[in-house]
Amino acid sequence: MSSFKYDNVYIKDYETIAGPEEKKGNLTYQNTIDDYYFGEERIEDAEIKMQNICLTNITKRNKLNNKIDVIVGGDLLNQISITSYNLVNRNIPFLGMYNACATFNESLLTIANMLDKDLIKNGVAITSSHSLNAERQYRFPVEYGSPKKAYTTVTSTGAACCLLTKEKTDIKIESSTIGTVVDYGIKDASNMGAVMAPSAAHTLHNHLKELKRDLNYYDVIVTGDLGKYGSNLFLKLIEEEYNYIPKNYFDASSIMYKENQKMFQGGSGPVVVPLVLFNKLLKEKSNKKILILATGALHSPLMVNLKKSIPAITHAISIEVTLWYI
């Protein structure tokens, strides 16, 4: 059994910051930056700064100071460097997470399980991604001008953190499902949608089966960053393998940008899920029951260079909302 139901796990507060391309897109964000350097000399420091602002604002607004029981999260840079540097000298217990673009949901369900068992009183999930940092690490530095394939996604820029407590609020984390690693033998590091779609289908099926639900239980079902091409594959897979035909589904990364931004299949990165959750889903009154399938390609440049295929994982989080934040 990989699914868990929670009685008293709630989202008390959240903070997001989005990058320059995201700012031009379809959503209105809490905070944005105008350029990738954000007043810093290095892009790495810009990403640390974004995370720092999100965490600092959450801490001050809730008067937490050193009263955070645990911070759980990660990013895309080698050895989750961004998150680790952000937490230097904060004197807060830290669990570093890495499941690529599924990291935020992994962090949420980890905190939720600790809260539900009364092991902690609160916890903060945190993540970020930065287009220039991730593109350089996983593909090619942007300044190289390397041509992109039509089915690729582009790493989204931003940061997010979320405060979870046992204190009752209007946003409840109702259940979760831990994903399993799925590998369909795809070796193309540009084709992340195809890599992750089977994993998303597998986790959706496990979530519904283990919790004895059908698709209509949810007002909206959202995948993280399959992109337009990958989300079409996902729909085809769940119809052919499980006879699922959702009427209330969309892919978060596919709706972030406008067509004239030329972002190929859409965005990617662990920040996609929280940016869309907190700046879109929670603002729409029709969304009382939300299922988020955060998709992650467990992509290592080393393993790709060894001609290995790319595995993927998807974690599910179910959220119930009784009040909408305009």
mmCIF file of N, CA, C and O in Angstrom, residues 9 37 43 63 130 191-192 250:
data_model
loop_
_atom_site.group_PDB
_atom_site.id
_atom_site.type_symbol
_atom_site.label_atom_id
_atom_site.label_comp_id
_atom_site.label_asym_id
_atom_site.label_seq_id
_atom_site.Cartn_x
_atom_site.Cartn_y
_atom_site.Cartn_z
ATOM 1 N N VAL A 9 -3.946 17.392 8.374
ATOM 2 C CA VAL A 9 -2.774 18.006 7.758
ATOM 3 C C VAL A 9 -3.260 19.139 6.867
ATOM 4 O O VAL A 9 -4.057 18.908 5.950
ATOM 5 N N TYR A 37 19.356 37.093 -13.340
ATOM 6 C CA TYR A 37 20.426 37.297 -12.356
ATOM 7 C C TYR A 37 19.916 37.890 -11.048
ATOM 8 O O TYR A 37 20.591 37.804 -10.036
ATOM 9 N N ILE A 43 24.128 33.128 -11.525
ATOM 10 C CA ILE A 43 22.771 32.610 -11.593
ATOM 11 C C ILE A 43 22.480 31.669 -10.421
ATOM 12 O O ILE A 43 21.339 31.563 -9.974
ATOM 13 N N LYS A 63 5.523 34.407 12.131
ATOM 14 C CA LYS A 63 6.276 34.618 13.369
ATOM 15 C C LYS A 63 6.895 33.317 13.880
ATOM 16 O O LYS A 63 6.836 32.981 15.062
ATOM 17 N N HIS A 130 15.772 26.982 -11.944
ATOM 18 C CA HIS A 130 16.247 28.176 -12.658
ATOM 19 C C HIS A 130 16.637 27.740 -14.056
ATOM 20 O O HIS A 130 17.448 26.825 -14.235
ATOM 21 N N ASN A 191 13.221 14.462 -24.535
ATOM 22 C CA ASN A 191 11.847 13.986 -24.611
ATOM 23 C C ASN A 191 11.306 13.635 -23.227
ATOM 24 O O ASN A 191 10.858 12.513 -22.967
ATOM 25 N N MET A 192 11.327 14.627 -22.329
ATOM 26 C CA MET A 192 10.938 14.375 -20.949
ATOM 27 C C MET A 192 9.468 13.997 -20.811
ATOM 28 O O MET A 192 9.083 13.228 -19.928
ATOM 29 N N PHE A 250 -5.687 18.779 -16.885
ATOM 30 C CA PHE A 250 -4.750 19.566 -17.677
ATOM 31 C C PHE A 250 -3.342 19.386 -17.123
ATOM 32 O O PHE A 250 -3.158 18.933 -15.988
#
